[in-house]
Amino acid sequence: MEKYNHILSKDEKELLGVLEQYQLDIINNFLEQTNGDYIESANKWLNATPSNTAKFGSQPSTSKLYQEKLLEEIEKFLCGDERYEEDRKKLNNTADTSSKFFISSMSAAIGSYLGVAGAFIAPVIVLLLISFGKMSINAWCEMRKSNRENL
Amino acid sequence: MDITNLHQIVFTVGRITPQGVNLLGTCVLLNKDGLFATASHVTNNDNTNLVIVLSPTTDLLQYQDTSNNRVQTIDASIFKVDPVRDICILRVTNSIFSNITIAGADSVKVSDSLAIVGYPHSNYGRQVLTFQTTVVGAKILIESSGIKTKHLVLNIQTRPGQSGSPIFNLSNSQLVGILIGSYAPEEEGGISLGGIDPQTLHQTTHAVSAEYIKNMI
């Protein structure tokens, strides 16, 4: 797990820097609207839909994806849950240690489990990682565990 | 506008299921290798078993045989998503591209003539490439998560299955929009009669400006 500490040590600018420009423009707008609230901005991305428009796709909208569900999967990914063992192995065996590759790999793995495209959830994952603040993965995993036990 | 080759750039998006291919909506081949544009709600942002569906009988210059259900599919994946503008870019590994020019809502004015090319009623499995003409009824901004996006109001009734249809300027064949749906005061909590939402039975169709595609490819 310590291997991923470099991701949480990045500041906001560095982590947002992994996003495509069109994604960054939207996220920056959300952050401005919410006075820098990462969670609210993540929800804005997840719940975005053109107002007053009946959509003419063939399938009904699936249930909404909530940031709390994503957070649970991020925890499983970062804190060693066996669900993402193979994905972590692939990540560990690559020479590419860039934040962009890490976010892309994690988004694809989590998206695959949740039935959504990695390209859709990558900006949300970035926002959630920034919201953790600069702390070690171990400390964050312990905090999540402790929070659950205190519920 | 030359309609000769439209069946080679406008297709349906589908999802392979145990029962066969479910048609989800319409997509258009872009001018970049292997990339297609559609509406993001067409795919529900779900990559699972997505395909581009190729039918041998969608040539607009021929009679399209509605009894011929044989199709070929190409595996596709979601390459980029903009949920605010409701745009999705799909990617296939095949080396194919079109020569369309991507413009946007700024390039047309109210009363200009447009073409909608898509697959109405594909939600029922009907795969008939259909060419419709209309005019720009209004240029509007639609809000999504606090961001306002340029749309065109098309003065024509459209139906499920047409989401993702390209909107072309009839005078120069430039891509100016992607069909999203129709005006509805409330999407949820409405009623459905035989699978039809009465709120959508009118001539106010919404298309998002194609200019946002340029930022994604």
Coordinates of C-alpha atoms in Angstrom, one line a residue:
Chain A
M1 CA 0.0 0.0 0.0
E2 CA 2.9 2.4 0.8
K3 CA 3.7 2.2 -2.9
Y4 CA 0.8 4.5 -3.6
N5 CA 1.7 7.2 -1.0
H6 CA 3.1 9.4 -3.7
I7 CA -0.4 9.8 -5.1
L8 CA -1.8 11.2 -1.9
S9 CA 1.2 13.4 -1.4
K10 CA 0.4 15.4 -4.6
D11 CA -1.2 18.8 -4.2
E12 CA -4.5 19.8 -5.8
K13 CA -2.9 21.3 -8.9
E14 CA -0.8 18.2 -9.6
L15 CA -3.7 15.8 -9.2
L16 CA -6.1 17.9 -11.3
G17 CA -3.4 18.0 -13.9
V18 CA -4.0 14.4 -14.9
L19 CA -7.4 15.4 -16.2
E20 CA -8.1 16.2 -19.9
Q21 CA -8.6 19.9 -20.5
Y22 CA -12.3 19.6 -21.2
Q23 CA -12.7 17.7 -17.9
L24 CA -10.6 20.3 -16.0
D25 CA -12.6 23.2 -17.4
I26 CA -15.8 21.6 -16.0
I27 CA -14.2 20.6 -12.6
N28 CA -12.8 24.1 -12.2
N29 CA -16.2 25.6 -12.8
F30 CA -17.7 23.2 -10.2
L31 CA -15.0 24.1 -7.7
E32 CA -15.7 27.8 -8.2
Q33 CA -19.5 27.2 -7.8
T34 CA -18.9 25.3 -4.5
N35 CA -16.2 27.4 -3.0
G36 CA -13.7 24.6 -3.4
D37 CA -15.9 21.8 -2.1
Y38 CA -14.4 18.6 -3.6
I39 CA -17.3 16.3 -2.5
E40 CA -20.0 18.7 -3.8
S41 CA -18.1 19.1 -7.1
A42 CA -17.8 15.3 -7.4
N43 CA -21.6 15.0 -7.0
K44 CA -22.2 17.7 -9.6
W45 CA -20.2 15.6 -12.1
L46 CA -22.0 12.4 -11.2
N47 CA -25.5 14.0 -11.3
A48 CA -25.1 16.3 -14.3
T49 CA -28.0 16.1 -16.7
P50 CA -29.4 18.8 -19.1
S51 CA -32.4 20.3 -17.5
N52 CA -35.9 20.0 -18.8
T53 CA -34.9 17.5 -21.5
A54 CA -36.5 14.1 -22.1
K55 CA -33.7 11.9 -23.4
F56 CA -34.2 9.8 -26.5
G57 CA -31.9 6.9 -25.8
S58 CA -33.4 3.4 -25.8
Q59 CA -32.6 2.3 -22.3
P60 CA -33.9 3.8 -19.1
S61 CA -31.4 5.6 -16.9
T62 CA -29.8 3.3 -14.4
S63 CA -29.7 4.2 -10.8
K64 CA -27.4 7.1 -9.9
L65 CA -23.9 6.4 -8.9
Y66 CA -23.1 8.0 -5.5
Q67 CA -19.7 9.3 -4.5
E68 CA -20.0 7.3 -1.2
K69 CA -20.1 4.1 -3.2
L70 CA -17.1 5.2 -5.2
L71 CA -15.3 6.1 -1.9
E72 CA -15.9 2.5 -0.7
E73 CA -14.3 1.1 -3.9
I74 CA -11.4 3.5 -3.6
E75 CA -10.8 2.2 -0.1
K76 CA -11.0 -1.4 -1.3
F77 CA -8.5 -0.5 -4.1
L78 CA -6.0 1.4 -1.9
C79 CA -6.3 -0.5 1.3
G80 CA -5.6 -4.0 0.0
D81 CA -9.1 -5.6 -0.6
E82 CA -8.7 -8.8 -2.6
R83 CA -11.3 -7.6 -5.2
Y84 CA -8.6 -5.4 -6.8
E85 CA -5.6 -7.7 -6.2
E86 CA -5.0 -8.4 -9.9
D87 CA -5.4 -4.7 -10.8
R88 CA -2.8 -3.7 -8.1
K89 CA -0.4 -6.4 -9.4
K90 CA -0.6 -5.0 -12.9
L91 CA -0.1 -1.5 -11.6
N92 CA 2.9 -2.7 -9.5
N93 CA 4.5 -4.4 -12.5
T94 CA 4.4 -1.4 -14.8
A95 CA 7.3 1.0 -15.3
D96 CA 4.9 3.9 -15.6
T97 CA 4.7 5.6 -12.2
S98 CA 2.9 8.7 -13.4
S99 CA -0.2 10.0 -11.6
K100 CA -2.1 9.9 -14.9
F101 CA -1.5 6.2 -15.4
F102 CA -2.4 5.5 -11.7
I103 CA -5.7 7.4 -11.9
S104 CA -6.5 5.8 -15.3
S105 CA -5.8 2.3 -14.0
M106 CA -7.7 2.7 -10.8
S107 CA -10.7 4.3 -12.7
A108 CA -10.8 1.5 -15.2
A109 CA -10.7 -1.2 -12.4
I110 CA -13.3 0.4 -10.2
G111 CA -15.5 1.4 -13.2
S112 CA -15.4 -2.2 -14.4
Y113 CA -16.7 -3.4 -11.1
L114 CA -19.4 -0.7 -10.9
G115 CA -20.5 -1.0 -14.5
V116 CA -19.4 2.5 -15.5
A117 CA -16.6 3.7 -17.9
G118 CA -13.3 4.7 -16.3
A119 CA -13.5 7.9 -18.4
F120 CA -16.7 8.9 -16.6
I121 CA -15.4 8.4 -13.0
A122 CA -11.8 9.5 -13.3
P123 CA -12.6 13.2 -12.5
V124 CA -14.6 12.1 -9.4
I125 CA -11.8 9.8 -8.2
V126 CA -9.3 12.7 -8.6
L127 CA -11.6 15.0 -6.5
L128 CA -12.1 12.3 -3.8
L129 CA -8.3 11.7 -3.6
I130 CA -7.7 15.5 -3.2
S131 CA -10.4 15.5 -0.5
F132 CA -8.3 13.0 1.6
G133 CA -5.7 15.7 2.1
K134 CA -2.0 14.8 2.2
M135 CA -1.8 11.7 4.4
S136 CA -0.2 8.3 4.1
I137 CA -2.3 5.5 2.6
N138 CA -2.0 3.5 5.8
A139 CA -3.2 6.5 7.9
W140 CA -6.1 7.0 5.6
C141 CA -7.1 3.3 5.6
E142 CA -7.0 3.3 9.4
M143 CA -9.1 6.4 9.5
R144 CA -11.7 4.9 7.3
K145 CA -11.7 1.7 9.4
S146 CA -12.0 3.7 12.6
N147 CA -14.8 5.8 11.2
R148 CA -16.8 2.7 10.3
E149 CA -16.3 1.1 13.7
N150 CA -17.5 4.3 15.4
L151 CA -20.7 4.4 13.5
Chain B
M1 CA -26.6 17.9 -49.1
D2 CA -25.3 14.7 -50.6
I3 CA -27.0 11.7 -48.9
T4 CA -25.2 9.1 -50.9
N5 CA -22.8 7.9 -48.2
L6 CA -24.6 8.8 -45.0
H7 CA -25.2 5.1 -44.2
Q8 CA -21.4 4.8 -44.0
I9 CA -21.0 7.3 -41.3
V10 CA -24.3 7.1 -39.2
F11 CA -24.9 3.9 -37.3
T12 CA -26.7 2.6 -34.2
V13 CA -25.0 1.9 -30.9
G14 CA -25.9 -1.4 -29.4
R15 CA -25.2 -3.6 -26.4
I16 CA -24.8 -7.3 -26.8
T17 CA -27.0 -9.3 -24.4
P18 CA -27.8 -13.0 -24.2
Q19 CA -30.9 -12.3 -26.2
G20 CA -29.1 -10.5 -29.0
V21 CA -28.1 -6.9 -29.7
N22 CA -30.1 -4.2 -28.0
L23 CA -30.1 -1.0 -30.0
L24 CA -29.4 2.0 -27.7
G25 CA -29.4 5.0 -30.0
T26 CA -27.5 6.6 -32.9
C27 CA -23.9 7.6 -33.4
V28 CA -21.8 9.3 -36.1
L29 CA -18.3 8.5 -37.3
L30 CA -16.0 11.5 -36.7
N31 CA -13.1 12.8 -38.6
K32 CA -10.6 11.1 -36.2
D33 CA -9.5 7.5 -36.5
G34 CA -11.9 5.1 -34.9
L35 CA -14.0 7.7 -33.0
F36 CA -17.8 8.1 -33.0
A37 CA -19.9 10.7 -31.2
T38 CA -23.2 10.0 -29.5
A39 CA -25.1 11.2 -26.4
S40 CA -23.7 10.0 -23.1
H41 CA -27.1 8.9 -21.9
V42 CA -27.3 6.5 -24.9
T43 CA -24.6 4.3 -23.2
N44 CA -25.5 5.2 -19.6
N45 CA -21.7 5.6 -19.3
D46 CA -21.5 1.8 -19.2
N47 CA -18.9 0.1 -21.3
T48 CA -20.3 -3.4 -21.0
N49 CA -20.6 -5.2 -24.3
L50 CA -20.9 -1.9 -26.3
V51 CA -20.9 -2.3 -30.1
I52 CA -21.3 -0.2 -33.2
V53 CA -24.0 -2.0 -35.3
L54 CA -23.5 -2.2 -39.1
S55 CA -26.5 -3.1 -41.1
P56 CA -26.2 -4.0 -44.8
T57 CA -29.6 -2.4 -45.6
T58 CA -29.4 1.2 -44.5
D59 CA -28.5 2.8 -47.8
L60 CA -30.7 5.9 -48.2
L61 CA -30.7 5.4 -52.0
Q62 CA -32.2 2.0 -51.7
Y63 CA -35.4 0.4 -50.2
Q64 CA -34.3 -0.6 -46.7
D65 CA -35.5 -4.2 -46.0
T66 CA -37.1 -4.0 -42.5
S67 CA -37.4 -7.8 -42.4
N68 CA -33.6 -8.2 -42.7
N69 CA -32.3 -8.3 -39.1
R70 CA -28.8 -9.6 -39.9
V71 CA -26.2 -7.2 -38.7
Q72 CA -22.5 -7.0 -38.0
T73 CA -21.0 -5.5 -35.0
I74 CA -17.8 -3.8 -34.1
D75 CA -16.7 -3.8 -30.4
A76 CA -16.6 -0.3 -29.0
S77 CA -15.6 1.3 -25.7
I78 CA -16.2 4.7 -24.1
F79 CA -13.3 6.9 -24.8
K80 CA -14.4 10.3 -23.4
V81 CA -17.5 11.4 -21.5
D82 CA -18.9 14.9 -20.9
P83 CA -21.9 14.4 -18.6
V84 CA -22.7 18.2 -18.5
R85 CA -23.1 18.4 -22.3
D86 CA -24.4 14.8 -22.5
I87 CA -21.8 13.9 -25.1
C88 CA -19.9 10.6 -25.3
I89 CA -17.0 9.7 -27.7
L90 CA -16.8 6.0 -28.5
R91 CA -13.7 4.3 -29.9
V92 CA -13.2 1.2 -32.0
T93 CA -9.9 -0.4 -32.9
N94 CA -10.7 -0.4 -36.6
S95 CA -9.0 2.3 -38.7
I96 CA -12.0 4.2 -40.0
F97 CA -12.9 7.9 -40.1
S98 CA -15.2 10.2 -42.0
N99 CA -14.5 13.6 -43.6
I100 CA -17.2 15.5 -41.8
T101 CA -16.4 19.0 -40.6
I102 CA -17.3 19.7 -37.0
A103 CA -18.8 23.2 -36.6
G104 CA -21.4 24.1 -33.9
A105 CA -24.4 26.1 -33.0
D106 CA -22.6 29.4 -33.6
S107 CA -22.4 28.6 -37.3
V108 CA -26.1 28.5 -37.9
K109 CA -28.9 31.1 -37.3
V110 CA -32.6 30.8 -36.5
S111 CA -34.5 29.8 -39.6
D112 CA -31.5 27.9 -41.2
S113 CA -32.3 24.5 -42.7
L114 CA -30.8 21.4 -41.0
A115 CA -30.8 17.7 -41.6
I116 CA -31.3 15.1 -38.8
V117 CA -29.9 11.7 -39.7
G118 CA -30.6 8.8 -37.4
Y119 CA -32.5 5.8 -36.4
P120 CA -36.0 6.7 -34.9
H121 CA -37.7 3.8 -33.0
S122 CA -34.4 1.9 -32.7
N123 CA -35.6 1.2 -29.1
Y124 CA -38.0 -1.3 -30.7
G125 CA -35.2 -2.8 -32.7
R126 CA -36.1 -1.0 -35.9
Q127 CA -33.0 -0.1 -37.8
V128 CA -34.1 2.3 -40.6
L129 CA -31.7 5.1 -41.4
T130 CA -34.0 8.1 -41.7
F131 CA -33.2 11.6 -43.1
Q132 CA -35.4 14.4 -41.8
T133 CA -35.2 18.1 -42.5
T134 CA -36.1 20.9 -40.2
V135 CA -35.1 24.5 -39.3
V136 CA -33.5 26.0 -36.3
G137 CA -36.4 27.3 -34.2
A138 CA -34.3 28.8 -31.5
K139 CA -30.8 28.9 -30.0
I140 CA -30.9 28.3 -26.3
L141 CA -28.7 27.7 -23.2
I142 CA -29.6 24.7 -21.1
E143 CA -28.2 24.4 -17.6
S144 CA -26.7 21.3 -16.2
S145 CA -25.0 21.2 -12.7
G146 CA -24.7 25.0 -12.9
I147 CA -23.1 25.1 -16.3
K148 CA -25.0 26.6 -19.3
T149 CA -24.5 24.8 -22.6
K150 CA -25.4 25.9 -26.2
H151 CA -28.3 24.0 -27.7
L152 CA -30.4 24.3 -30.9
V153 CA -34.2 23.9 -30.8
L154 CA -35.2 21.9 -33.9
N155 CA -38.8 22.5 -35.0
I156 CA -39.6 18.8 -35.5
Q157 CA -40.8 15.8 -33.5
T158 CA -38.3 13.2 -32.8
R159 CA -38.5 9.8 -31.1
P160 CA -36.5 7.5 -28.8
G161 CA -33.6 5.9 -30.7
Q162 CA -32.6 9.2 -32.3
S163 CA -30.4 10.4 -29.4
G164 CA -26.9 10.8 -30.7
S165 CA -28.1 11.6 -34.2
P166 CA -25.9 14.1 -36.1
I167 CA -27.5 17.4 -37.1
F168 CA -26.0 18.8 -40.3
N169 CA -26.3 22.2 -41.8
L170 CA -28.1 21.5 -45.1
S171 CA -26.2 24.3 -47.0
N172 CA -22.7 23.0 -46.3
S173 CA -23.0 19.6 -44.6
Q174 CA -21.1 20.7 -41.5
L175 CA -21.9 18.9 -38.2
V176 CA -23.6 21.5 -36.0
G177 CA -25.2 19.4 -33.3
I178 CA -26.0 16.1 -31.7
L179 CA -29.6 15.2 -30.9
I180 CA -30.3 14.8 -27.2
G181 CA -34.0 14.6 -26.8
S182 CA -37.0 16.9 -26.5
Y183 CA -38.2 19.6 -24.1
A184 CA -40.0 18.1 -21.1
P185 CA -40.9 20.2 -18.1
E186 CA -40.2 17.2 -15.8
E187 CA -38.5 14.1 -16.8
E188 CA -39.3 12.1 -13.8
G189 CA -42.7 11.5 -12.3
G190 CA -44.5 11.7 -15.7
I191 CA -46.8 9.1 -17.2
S192 CA -46.2 6.6 -20.0
L193 CA -48.9 5.4 -22.3
G194 CA -47.9 2.3 -24.2
G195 CA -44.2 3.2 -23.7
I196 CA -44.8 6.8 -24.9
D197 CA -44.4 9.8 -22.7
P198 CA -47.1 12.3 -23.8
Q199 CA -44.9 15.2 -22.6
T200 CA -42.6 14.5 -25.5
L201 CA -45.2 14.5 -28.3
H202 CA -44.4 18.0 -29.7
Q203 CA -42.0 19.7 -32.0
T204 CA -39.4 21.0 -29.7
T205 CA -36.3 18.9 -30.1
H206 CA -33.0 19.7 -28.3
A207 CA -29.6 19.2 -29.9
V208 CA -26.4 20.1 -28.1
S209 CA -23.9 22.2 -30.1
A210 CA -21.2 20.0 -31.8
E211 CA -18.5 22.5 -30.8
Y212 CA -18.0 20.6 -27.5
I213 CA -16.9 17.5 -29.4
K214 CA -13.9 19.4 -30.7
N215 CA -12.6 19.7 -27.1
M216 CA -12.9 16.0 -26.6
I217 CA -11.0 14.5 -29.6

